[in-house]
Amino acid sequence: MTDTVQPTRHVTTTRIVAVRGSALEYRADRVVGEEPLEIRAAGPGQAPVAVAVTMRTPGNEDELAVGFLRTEGLIEGPEVLRIETGDPVEMNQPDDRVTVRLSRPFDASVVAERHFVATASCGICGKASLDEVVVRSAPLAPGPVVSRPVVLALPDLLRAAQHAFDQTGGLHAAGLFTPAGELIAIREDVGRHNALDKLVGSQVLANAMPLGQRILMVSGRVSFEIIQKAAVAGIPIVCAVSAPSDLAIEAADRLGVTLVGFLRGDGFNVYAHDERIDLRDLLAFD
C-alpha cells in the first residue's frame, strides 16, 4: 500500500484579501505550516545532544529526525530504539522537539565539528564539502535500469499524490518509486531537503533499507544537498522537474548517482550516469 497519509498541522487557515481583476473578496485561505524542529540524539545513559534546528512543515517529526540523522551519516538506522517528543508541560507544541534514542553511544563531537545550521530554504548550508560527502558515501552500486516511459510518468504520479499541495500550492514533495514506476511513499514539506529526510526516515523506521532499487522523484530543483542525502541513503536514481546545480551534477557524477532534470512532458535531461536509463528505443542500430 502506498504511504501518502497527510499529518495534522500540515496545513493551516488564514484570512486573506483576494484580488482577481477588478473583484475583491475577503475569505479564508489554506496555507502550508512552518515551525522549527529541534532534533536531538542520545545513546544509552547519555543526556540528549542537540544536533540541529530546522524549519519544517509540522508532521512526520519522527521520520524527519531519523531521516536527517541517517542522510547526514550520523546513524545507520538499525540502532534506533525509540523516538521521544518534548515535554507537554514545558512546550506548547511538544512535537517541536524530537529525541532519537539509540542502542549505542552517540558521538557528540561530530555535531560540534559539522556545525549544523538548517533552514527551510537550503537545509544544511555551507557545512559540507564534496570531499567530505565522498568519504561518508562510497560510489553507489550499478542499481536498476529504468525505461524511458517509467521516467516520463514520474512527474504526474508524484503530482497526483501531493494532497497538501492541492490545498496550499506551497509545498515541495519527494516520492520514492520502484523501477517499474510504483509509488512507495511520498512526503511533503516547505523545505525540499526536509521532504527527502522524511521520506528516508519513513523507510528507516519501516525497516525497508537499503534503497538501492528505488527511484527518487522531487518536485523542484536539485541542489548538492539533495544528491548528498540520496547518495548516503543509497538511492541510485534522482529525477526532478527542474534544474540541477553544477555542484549537484559534480556530486552525482562522483557518487555514482543517475541525475535526471527538467523532467517535463515528453522530455528530460540526463546529467550523470545515463547507463541506468534505457534509451535503446531512441538509438539507431545497424
PDB file of C-alpha atoms in Angstrom:
ATOM      1  CA  MET A   1       0.000   0.000   0.000  1.00  0.00           C
ATOM      2  CA  THR A   2       1.308   3.454  -0.908  1.00  0.00           C
ATOM      3  CA  ASP A   3       2.079   5.631   2.109  1.00  0.00           C
ATOM      4  CA  THR A   4       0.530   9.057   1.429  1.00  0.00           C
ATOM      5  CA  VAL A   5      -1.010   9.919   4.813  1.00  0.00           C
ATOM      6  CA  GLN A   6      -1.322  13.665   5.457  1.00  0.00           C
ATOM      7  CA  PRO A   7      -0.344  14.572   9.037  1.00  0.00           C
ATOM      8  CA  THR A   8      -2.026  17.075  11.335  1.00  0.00           C
ATOM      9  CA  ARG A   9      -0.937  20.761  11.367  1.00  0.00           C
ATOM     10  CA  HIS A  10       0.402  20.238   7.847  1.00  0.00           C
ATOM     11  CA  VAL A  11      -1.977  22.887   6.545  1.00  0.00           C
ATOM     12  CA  THR A  12      -3.483  25.857   8.408  1.00  0.00           C
ATOM     13  CA  THR A  13      -6.088  28.518   7.639  1.00  0.00           C
ATOM     14  CA  THR A  14      -5.639  32.292   7.414  1.00  0.00           C
ATOM     15  CA  ARG A  15      -7.710  35.283   6.357  1.00  0.00           C
ATOM     16  CA  ILE A  16      -6.758  36.980   3.085  1.00  0.00           C
ATOM     17  CA  VAL A  17      -7.819  39.735   0.739  1.00  0.00           C
ATOM     18  CA  ALA A  18      -8.153  38.113  -2.688  1.00  0.00           C
ATOM     19  CA  VAL A  19      -7.932  40.406  -5.724  1.00  0.00           C
ATOM     20  CA  ARG A  20      -8.974  38.968  -9.066  1.00  0.00           C
ATOM     21  CA  GLY A  21      -9.059  41.561 -11.808  1.00  0.00           C
ATOM     22  CA  SER A  22     -11.494  44.252 -10.626  1.00  0.00           C
ATOM     23  CA  ALA A  23     -13.070  41.978  -7.993  1.00  0.00           C
ATOM     24  CA  LEU A  24     -12.121  41.934  -4.317  1.00  0.00           C
ATOM     25  CA  GLU A  25     -13.026  39.238  -1.800  1.00  0.00           C
ATOM     26  CA  TYR A  26     -12.302  38.723   1.906  1.00  0.00           C
ATOM     27  CA  ARG A  27     -12.069  34.993   2.572  1.00  0.00           C
ATOM     28  CA  ALA A  28     -10.238  32.173   4.297  1.00  0.00           C
ATOM     29  CA  ASP A  29      -7.300  30.513   2.588  1.00  0.00           C
ATOM     30  CA  ARG A  30      -5.295  27.362   3.232  1.00  0.00           C
ATOM     31  CA  VAL A  31      -1.556  27.799   3.741  1.00  0.00           C
ATOM     32  CA  VAL A  32       1.323  25.463   4.493  1.00  0.00           C
ATOM     33  CA  GLY A  33       2.533  25.222   8.085  1.00  0.00           C
ATOM     34  CA  GLU A  34       6.103  26.138   9.038  1.00  0.00           C
ATOM     35  CA  GLU A  35       7.601  25.717  12.508  1.00  0.00           C
ATOM     36  CA  PRO A  36      11.031  24.953  13.998  1.00  0.00           C
ATOM     37  CA  LEU A  37      12.013  21.411  14.933  1.00  0.00           C
ATOM     38  CA  GLU A  38      14.902  20.663  17.271  1.00  0.00           C
ATOM     39  CA  ILE A  39      16.475  17.287  16.500  1.00  0.00           C
ATOM     40  CA  ARG A  40      18.340  15.596  19.350  1.00  0.00           C
ATOM     41  CA  ALA A  41      20.085  12.255  19.745  1.00  0.00           C
ATOM     42  CA  ALA A  42      21.194  10.202  22.756  1.00  0.00           C
ATOM     43  CA  GLY A  43      22.786   6.840  23.422  1.00  0.00           C
ATOM     44  CA  PRO A  44      22.300   4.618  26.494  1.00  0.00           C
ATOM     45  CA  GLY A  45      22.666   6.665  29.674  1.00  0.00           C
ATOM     46  CA  GLN A  46      23.512   9.836  27.721  1.00  0.00           C
ATOM     47  CA  ALA A  47      21.847  13.214  28.017  1.00  0.00           C
ATOM     48  CA  PRO A  48      20.271  14.258  24.690  1.00  0.00           C
ATOM     49  CA  VAL A  49      22.551  16.216  22.357  1.00  0.00           C
ATOM     50  CA  ALA A  50      21.017  18.969  20.223  1.00  0.00           C
ATOM     51  CA  VAL A  51      22.050  18.142  16.646  1.00  0.00           C
ATOM     52  CA  ALA A  52      20.144  20.668  14.536  1.00  0.00           C
ATOM     53  CA  VAL A  53      17.182  23.003  14.376  1.00  0.00           C
ATOM     54  CA  THR A  54      15.359  23.038  11.057  1.00  0.00           C
ATOM     55  CA  MET A  55      12.337  24.976   9.850  1.00  0.00           C
ATOM     56  CA  ARG A  56       9.837  22.407   8.661  1.00  0.00           C
ATOM     57  CA  THR A  57       6.191  21.717   7.942  1.00  0.00           C
ATOM     58  CA  PRO A  58       4.664  20.029  11.030  1.00  0.00           C
ATOM     59  CA  GLY A  59       4.035  16.318  10.699  1.00  0.00           C
ATOM     60  CA  ASN A  60       6.156  13.160  10.475  1.00  0.00           C
ATOM     61  CA  GLU A  61       8.596  14.547  13.040  1.00  0.00           C
ATOM     62  CA  ASP A  62       9.926  11.092  13.922  1.00  0.00           C
ATOM     63  CA  GLU A  63      10.671  10.384  10.255  1.00  0.00           C
ATOM     64  CA  LEU A  64      12.308  13.778   9.762  1.00  0.00           C
ATOM     65  CA  ALA A  65      14.577  13.318  12.780  1.00  0.00           C
ATOM     66  CA  VAL A  66      15.623   9.787  11.859  1.00  0.00           C
ATOM     67  CA  GLY A  67      15.941  10.652   8.174  1.00  0.00           C
ATOM     68  CA  PHE A  68      18.093  13.687   8.935  1.00  0.00           C
ATOM     69  CA  LEU A  69      20.427  11.684  11.147  1.00  0.00           C
ATOM     70  CA  ARG A  70      20.621   8.949   8.506  1.00  0.00           C
ATOM     71  CA  THR A  71      21.227  11.150   5.454  1.00  0.00           C
ATOM     72  CA  GLU A  72      23.809  13.182   7.353  1.00  0.00           C
ATOM     73  CA  GLY A  73      25.703   9.971   8.111  1.00  0.00           C
ATOM     74  CA  LEU A  74      25.211  10.176  11.890  1.00  0.00           C
ATOM     75  CA  ILE A  75      23.350   6.859  12.236  1.00  0.00           C
ATOM     76  CA  GLU A  76      22.935   3.714  10.178  1.00  0.00           C
ATOM     77  CA  GLY A  77      19.307   3.120  11.116  1.00  0.00           C
ATOM     78  CA  PRO A  78      19.027  -0.201  12.959  1.00  0.00           C
ATOM     79  CA  GLU A  79      20.332   1.340  16.191  1.00  0.00           C
ATOM     80  CA  VAL A  80      17.201   3.484  16.646  1.00  0.00           C
ATOM     81  CA  LEU A  81      15.403   2.273  19.765  1.00  0.00           C
ATOM     82  CA  ARG A  82      12.626   4.792  20.200  1.00  0.00           C
ATOM     83  CA  ILE A  83      11.685   8.401  19.498  1.00  0.00           C
ATOM     84  CA  GLU A  84      10.558  10.874  22.156  1.00  0.00           C
ATOM     85  CA  THR A  85       8.873  14.238  21.743  1.00  0.00           C
ATOM     86  CA  GLY A  86       9.164  17.201  24.086  1.00  0.00           C
ATOM     87  CA  ASP A  87       7.523  17.597  27.460  1.00  0.00           C
ATOM     88  CA  PRO A  88       3.904  18.835  27.103  1.00  0.00           C
ATOM     89  CA  VAL A  89       4.258  20.614  30.451  1.00  0.00           C
ATOM     90  CA  GLU A  90       7.033  22.896  29.205  1.00  0.00           C
ATOM     91  CA  MET A  91       6.232  23.123  25.482  1.00  0.00           C
ATOM     92  CA  ASN A  92       3.146  24.451  23.724  1.00  0.00           C
ATOM     93  CA  GLN A  93       3.886  22.136  20.810  1.00  0.00           C
ATOM     94  CA  PRO A  94       5.744  19.071  22.172  1.00  0.00           C
ATOM     95  CA  ASP A  95       6.431  17.768  18.662  1.00  0.00           C
ATOM     96  CA  ASP A  96       8.694  20.781  18.021  1.00  0.00           C
ATOM     97  CA  ARG A  97      11.439  18.788  19.779  1.00  0.00           C
ATOM     98  CA  VAL A  98      12.307  15.188  18.928  1.00  0.00           C
ATOM     99  CA  THR A  99      14.898  12.989  20.627  1.00  0.00           C
ATOM    100  CA  VAL A 100      16.125   9.852  18.853  1.00  0.00           C
ATOM    101  CA  ARG A 101      17.225   7.235  21.398  1.00  0.00           C
ATOM    102  CA  LEU A 102      19.932   4.876  20.164  1.00  0.00           C
ATOM    103  CA  SER A 103      21.199   1.486  21.230  1.00  0.00           C
ATOM    104  CA  ARG A 104      24.813   2.650  21.045  1.00  0.00           C
ATOM    105  CA  PRO A 105      26.623   5.792  22.281  1.00  0.00           C
ATOM    106  CA  PHE A 106      26.148   8.957  20.221  1.00  0.00           C
ATOM    107  CA  ASP A 107      29.332  10.877  19.413  1.00  0.00           C
ATOM    108  CA  ALA A 108      28.528  14.483  20.276  1.00  0.00           C
ATOM    109  CA  SER A 109      31.885  15.694  18.938  1.00  0.00           C
ATOM    110  CA  VAL A 110      30.646  15.107  15.395  1.00  0.00           C
ATOM    111  CA  VAL A 111      27.909  17.690  15.906  1.00  0.00           C
ATOM    112  CA  ALA A 112      30.435  20.280  17.102  1.00  0.00           C
ATOM    113  CA  GLU A 113      32.691  19.564  14.120  1.00  0.00           C
ATOM    114  CA  ARG A 114      29.958  19.749  11.496  1.00  0.00           C
ATOM    115  CA  HIS A 115      28.270  22.986  12.696  1.00  0.00           C
ATOM    116  CA  PHE A 116      24.726  22.100  11.675  1.00  0.00           C
ATOM    117  CA  VAL A 117      22.578  25.130  10.888  1.00  0.00           C
ATOM    118  CA  ALA A 118      19.432  24.333   8.923  1.00  0.00           C
ATOM    119  CA  THR A 119      16.766  26.435   7.228  1.00  0.00           C
ATOM    120  CA  ALA A 120      13.717  25.551   5.174  1.00  0.00           C
ATOM    121  CA  SER A 121      15.210  27.030   2.014  1.00  0.00           C
ATOM    122  CA  CYS A 122      18.649  25.488   1.819  1.00  0.00           C
ATOM    123  CA  GLY A 123      18.982  22.829   4.509  1.00  0.00           C
ATOM    124  CA  ILE A 124      22.440  22.493   5.997  1.00  0.00           C
ATOM    125  CA  CYS A 125      24.034  25.444   4.221  1.00  0.00           C
ATOM    126  CA  GLY A 126      27.763  25.652   3.696  1.00  0.00           C
ATOM    127  CA  LYS A 127      28.784  22.902   6.116  1.00  0.00           C
ATOM    128  CA  ALA A 128      29.774  20.098   3.783  1.00  0.00           C
ATOM    129  CA  SER A 129      32.444  19.840   1.147  1.00  0.00           C
ATOM    130  CA  LEU A 130      32.121  17.368  -1.681  1.00  0.00           C
ATOM    131  CA  ASP A 131      35.210  15.548  -0.458  1.00  0.00           C
ATOM    132  CA  GLU A 132      33.604  15.034   2.970  1.00  0.00           C
ATOM    133  CA  VAL A 133      30.477  13.544   1.400  1.00  0.00           C
ATOM    134  CA  VAL A 134      32.552  11.189  -0.726  1.00  0.00           C
ATOM    135  CA  VAL A 135      34.205   9.913   2.446  1.00  0.00           C
ATOM    136  CA  ARG A 136      30.809   9.307   4.063  1.00  0.00           C
ATOM    137  CA  SER A 137      29.202   7.786   0.960  1.00  0.00           C
ATOM    138  CA  ALA A 138      31.055   5.390  -1.330  1.00  0.00           C
ATOM    139  CA  PRO A 139      30.015   5.445  -5.015  1.00  0.00           C
ATOM    140  CA  LEU A 140      26.774   3.549  -5.471  1.00  0.00           C
ATOM    141  CA  ALA A 141      26.435   0.087  -7.000  1.00  0.00           C
ATOM    142  CA  PRO A 142      25.122  -0.223 -10.591  1.00  0.00           C
ATOM    143  CA  GLY A 143      21.489  -0.386  -9.479  1.00  0.00           C
ATOM    144  CA  PRO A 144      18.410  -0.783 -11.682  1.00  0.00           C
ATOM    145  CA  VAL A 145      17.914   0.197 -15.321  1.00  0.00           C
ATOM    146  CA  VAL A 146      14.693   2.143 -15.832  1.00  0.00           C
ATOM    147  CA  SER A 147      12.717   2.513 -19.060  1.00  0.00           C
ATOM    148  CA  ARG A 148      12.022   5.905 -20.634  1.00  0.00           C
ATOM    149  CA  PRO A 149       8.207   5.570 -20.231  1.00  0.00           C
ATOM    150  CA  VAL A 150       8.635   4.997 -16.493  1.00  0.00           C
ATOM    151  CA  VAL A 151      10.816   8.098 -16.166  1.00  0.00           C
ATOM    152  CA  LEU A 152       8.352  10.219 -18.143  1.00  0.00           C
ATOM    153  CA  ALA A 153       5.432   9.091 -15.963  1.00  0.00           C
ATOM    154  CA  LEU A 154       7.040  10.070 -12.643  1.00  0.00           C
ATOM    155  CA  PRO A 155       6.043  13.786 -12.510  1.00  0.00           C
ATOM    156  CA  ASP A 156       2.333  13.078 -12.980  1.00  0.00           C
ATOM    157  CA  LEU A 157       2.434  10.229 -10.457  1.00  0.00           C
ATOM    158  CA  LEU A 158       4.117  12.470  -7.901  1.00  0.00           C
ATOM    159  CA  ARG A 159       1.788  15.405  -8.546  1.00  0.00           C
ATOM    160  CA  ALA A 160      -1.317  13.204  -8.209  1.00  0.00           C
ATOM    161  CA  ALA A 161      -0.194  12.196  -4.707  1.00  0.00           C
ATOM    162  CA  GLN A 162       0.568  15.741  -3.459  1.00  0.00           C
ATOM    163  CA  HIS A 163      -2.539  16.187  -1.332  1.00  0.00           C
ATOM    164  CA  ALA A 164      -1.274  19.114   0.754  1.00  0.00           C
ATOM    165  CA  PHE A 165      -0.011  20.925  -2.349  1.00  0.00           C
ATOM    166  CA  ASP A 166      -3.532  20.774  -3.764  1.00  0.00           C
ATOM    167  CA  GLN A 167      -4.697  22.817  -0.762  1.00  0.00           C
ATOM    168  CA  THR A 168      -1.824  25.306  -0.485  1.00  0.00           C
ATOM    169  CA  GLY A 169       0.355  25.336  -3.620  1.00  0.00           C
ATOM    170  CA  GLY A 170       3.309  25.855  -1.287  1.00  0.00           C
ATOM    171  CA  LEU A 171       4.978  22.514  -0.591  1.00  0.00           C
ATOM    172  CA  HIS A 172       7.861  20.565  -2.027  1.00  0.00           C
ATOM    173  CA  ALA A 173       7.444  16.828  -2.483  1.00  0.00           C
ATOM    174  CA  ALA A 174       9.769  13.839  -2.553  1.00  0.00           C
ATOM    175  CA  GLY A 175       8.472  10.498  -3.792  1.00  0.00           C
ATOM    176  CA  LEU A 176      10.049   7.054  -3.722  1.00  0.00           C
ATOM    177  CA  PHE A 177       9.300   4.736  -6.643  1.00  0.00           C
ATOM    178  CA  THR A 178      10.151   1.222  -7.770  1.00  0.00           C
ATOM    179  CA  PRO A 179      11.953   0.709 -11.115  1.00  0.00           C
ATOM    180  CA  ALA A 180       8.535  -0.172 -12.577  1.00  0.00           C
ATOM    181  CA  GLY A 181       7.115   3.207 -11.553  1.00  0.00           C
ATOM    182  CA  GLU A 182       5.110   2.127  -8.498  1.00  0.00           C
ATOM    183  CA  LEU A 183       4.862   4.844  -5.837  1.00  0.00           C
ATOM    184  CA  ILE A 184       6.126   3.526  -2.485  1.00  0.00           C
ATOM    185  CA  ALA A 185       5.839   6.667  -0.346  1.00  0.00           C
ATOM    186  CA  ILE A 186       5.626  10.443  -0.643  1.00  0.00           C
ATOM    187  CA  ARG A 187       6.391  13.202   1.815  1.00  0.00           C
ATOM    188  CA  GLU A 188       5.731  16.950   1.521  1.00  0.00           C
ATOM    189  CA  ASP A 189       7.400  19.835   3.327  1.00  0.00           C
ATOM    190  CA  VAL A 190       8.124  23.531   2.977  1.00  0.00           C
ATOM    191  CA  GLY A 191      11.791  22.513   2.644  1.00  0.00           C
ATOM    192  CA  ARG A 192      12.802  20.174  -0.171  1.00  0.00           C
ATOM    193  CA  HIS A 193      15.550  18.658   1.980  1.00  0.00           C
ATOM    194  CA  ASN A 194      13.049  18.040   4.793  1.00  0.00           C
ATOM    195  CA  ALA A 195      10.702  16.248   2.405  1.00  0.00           C
ATOM    196  CA  LEU A 196      13.563  13.937   1.436  1.00  0.00           C
ATOM    197  CA  ASP A 197      14.610  13.366   5.058  1.00  0.00           C
ATOM    198  CA  LYS A 198      11.030  12.487   5.993  1.00  0.00           C
ATOM    199  CA  LEU A 199      10.897  10.079   3.074  1.00  0.00           C
ATOM    200  CA  VAL A 200      14.168   8.359   4.008  1.00  0.00           C
ATOM    201  CA  GLY A 201      13.166   8.313   7.674  1.00  0.00           C
ATOM    202  CA  SER A 202       9.919   6.558   6.792  1.00  0.00           C
ATOM    203  CA  GLN A 203      11.911   3.792   5.132  1.00  0.00           C
ATOM    204  CA  VAL A 204      14.371   3.503   8.030  1.00  0.00           C
ATOM    205  CA  LEU A 205      11.519   3.132  10.514  1.00  0.00           C
ATOM    206  CA  ALA A 206       9.769   0.630   8.213  1.00  0.00           C
ATOM    207  CA  ASN A 207      12.975  -1.473   8.046  1.00  0.00           C
ATOM    208  CA  ALA A 208      12.892  -1.013   4.270  1.00  0.00           C
ATOM    209  CA  MET A 209      16.540  -0.067   3.863  1.00  0.00           C
ATOM    210  CA  PRO A 210      18.658  -0.199   1.762  1.00  0.00           C
ATOM    211  CA  LEU A 211      17.176   1.831  -1.112  1.00  0.00           C
ATOM    212  CA  GLY A 212      19.409   0.564  -3.912  1.00  0.00           C
ATOM    213  CA  GLN A 213      16.392  -0.479  -6.013  1.00  0.00           C
ATOM    214  CA  ARG A 214      14.472   2.781  -5.711  1.00  0.00           C
ATOM    215  CA  ILE A 215      13.987   5.996  -7.701  1.00  0.00           C
ATOM    216  CA  LEU A 216      13.696   9.413  -6.061  1.00  0.00           C
ATOM    217  CA  MET A 217      11.444  11.998  -7.717  1.00  0.00           C
ATOM    218  CA  VAL A 218      11.465  15.566  -6.374  1.00  0.00           C
ATOM    219  CA  SER A 219       9.158  18.422  -7.270  1.00  0.00           C
ATOM    220  CA  GLY A 220      11.698  21.243  -7.529  1.00  0.00           C
ATOM    221  CA  ARG A 221      15.294  21.851  -8.454  1.00  0.00           C
ATOM    222  CA  VAL A 222      18.161  19.571  -7.414  1.00  0.00           C
ATOM    223  CA  SER A 223      20.794  21.038  -5.113  1.00  0.00           C
ATOM    224  CA  PHE A 224      24.035  19.490  -3.943  1.00  0.00           C
ATOM    225  CA  GLU A 225      22.375  18.525  -0.681  1.00  0.00           C
ATOM    226  CA  ILE A 226      19.609  16.529  -2.372  1.00  0.00           C
ATOM    227  CA  ILE A 227      22.240  14.438  -4.177  1.00  0.00           C
ATOM    228  CA  GLN A 228      24.257  14.100  -0.970  1.00  0.00           C
ATOM    229  CA  LYS A 229      21.296  12.824   1.008  1.00  0.00           C
ATOM    230  CA  ALA A 230      20.160  10.484  -1.769  1.00  0.00           C
ATOM    231  CA  ALA A 231      23.643   9.003  -2.077  1.00  0.00           C
ATOM    232  CA  VAL A 232      24.047   8.466   1.664  1.00  0.00           C
ATOM    233  CA  ALA A 233      20.639   6.738   1.668  1.00  0.00           C
ATOM    234  CA  GLY A 234      21.781   4.561  -1.253  1.00  0.00           C
ATOM    235  CA  ILE A 235      19.254   5.861  -3.815  1.00  0.00           C
ATOM    236  CA  PRO A 236      20.799   5.375  -7.294  1.00  0.00           C
ATOM    237  CA  ILE A 237      18.443   7.492  -9.441  1.00  0.00           C
ATOM    238  CA  VAL A 238      17.289  11.057  -8.741  1.00  0.00           C
ATOM    239  CA  CYS A 239      14.745  12.747 -11.019  1.00  0.00           C
ATOM    240  CA  ALA A 240      13.462  16.320 -10.849  1.00  0.00           C
ATOM    241  CA  VAL A 241      11.076  18.562 -12.731  1.00  0.00           C
ATOM    242  CA  SER A 242      13.545  21.445 -12.601  1.00  0.00           C
ATOM    243  CA  ALA A 243      17.253  22.137 -12.990  1.00  0.00           C
ATOM    244  CA  PRO A 244      20.233  20.806 -11.049  1.00  0.00           C
ATOM    245  CA  SER A 245      23.086  22.987  -9.842  1.00  0.00           C
ATOM    246  CA  ASP A 246      26.608  22.482 -11.152  1.00  0.00           C
ATOM    247  CA  LEU A 247      27.746  21.116  -7.787  1.00  0.00           C
ATOM    248  CA  ALA A 248      24.806  18.700  -7.750  1.00  0.00           C
ATOM    249  CA  ILE A 249      25.956  17.405 -11.143  1.00  0.00           C
ATOM    250  CA  GLU A 250      29.535  17.049  -9.961  1.00  0.00           C
ATOM    251  CA  ALA A 251      28.395  15.245  -6.808  1.00  0.00           C
ATOM    252  CA  ALA A 252      26.140  12.901  -8.794  1.00  0.00           C
ATOM    253  CA  ASP A 253      28.985  12.063 -11.152  1.00  0.00           C
ATOM    254  CA  ARG A 254      31.428  11.301  -8.343  1.00  0.00           C
ATOM    255  CA  LEU A 255      28.945   9.448  -6.143  1.00  0.00           C
ATOM    256  CA  GLY A 256      27.508   7.260  -8.886  1.00  0.00           C
ATOM    257  CA  VAL A 257      24.020   8.795  -8.884  1.00  0.00           C
ATOM    258  CA  THR A 258      21.958   8.984 -12.063  1.00  0.00           C
ATOM    259  CA  LEU A 259      20.676  12.567 -12.236  1.00  0.00           C
ATOM    260  CA  VAL A 260      17.685  13.472 -14.406  1.00  0.00           C
ATOM    261  CA  GLY A 261      16.493  17.073 -14.607  1.00  0.00           C
ATOM    262  CA  PHE A 262      13.917  19.155 -16.481  1.00  0.00           C
ATOM    263  CA  LEU A 263      11.627  16.119 -16.486  1.00  0.00           C
ATOM    264  CA  ARG A 264       8.565  17.609 -18.139  1.00  0.00           C
ATOM    265  CA  GLY A 265       6.141  16.460 -20.812  1.00  0.00           C
ATOM    266  CA  ASP A 266       7.913  14.051 -23.134  1.00  0.00           C
ATOM    267  CA  GLY A 267      11.470  15.122 -22.391  1.00  0.00           C
ATOM    268  CA  PHE A 268      14.245  15.213 -19.820  1.00  0.00           C
ATOM    269  CA  ASN A 269      17.991  15.776 -19.478  1.00  0.00           C
ATOM    270  CA  VAL A 270      20.369  13.182 -18.020  1.00  0.00           C
ATOM    271  CA  TYR A 271      23.296  14.938 -16.341  1.00  0.00           C
ATOM    272  CA  ALA A 272      25.161  11.981 -14.844  1.00  0.00           C
ATOM    273  CA  HIS A 273      25.299   8.196 -15.169  1.00  0.00           C
ATOM    274  CA  ASP A 274      22.854   7.736 -18.059  1.00  0.00           C
ATOM    275  CA  GLU A 275      23.586   3.988 -18.039  1.00  0.00           C
ATOM    276  CA  ARG A 276      20.625   3.468 -15.695  1.00  0.00           C
ATOM    277  CA  ILE A 277      18.140   4.960 -18.181  1.00  0.00           C
ATOM    278  CA  ASP A 278      17.168   2.599 -21.017  1.00  0.00           C
ATOM    279  CA  LEU A 279      17.234   4.747 -24.162  1.00  0.00           C
ATOM    280  CA  ARG A 280      17.738   1.961 -26.712  1.00  0.00           C
ATOM    281  CA  ASP A 281      14.430   2.730 -28.426  1.00  0.00           C
ATOM    282  CA  LEU A 282      15.840   6.139 -29.407  1.00  0.00           C
ATOM    283  CA  LEU A 283      19.130   4.840 -30.752  1.00  0.00           C
ATOM    284  CA  ALA A 284      19.710   3.667 -34.288  1.00  0.00           C
ATOM    285  CA  PHE A 285      21.369   0.277 -34.578  1.00  0.00           C
ATOM    286  CA  ASP A 286      22.968  -1.186 -37.656  1.00  0.00           C
TER     287      ASP A 286
END
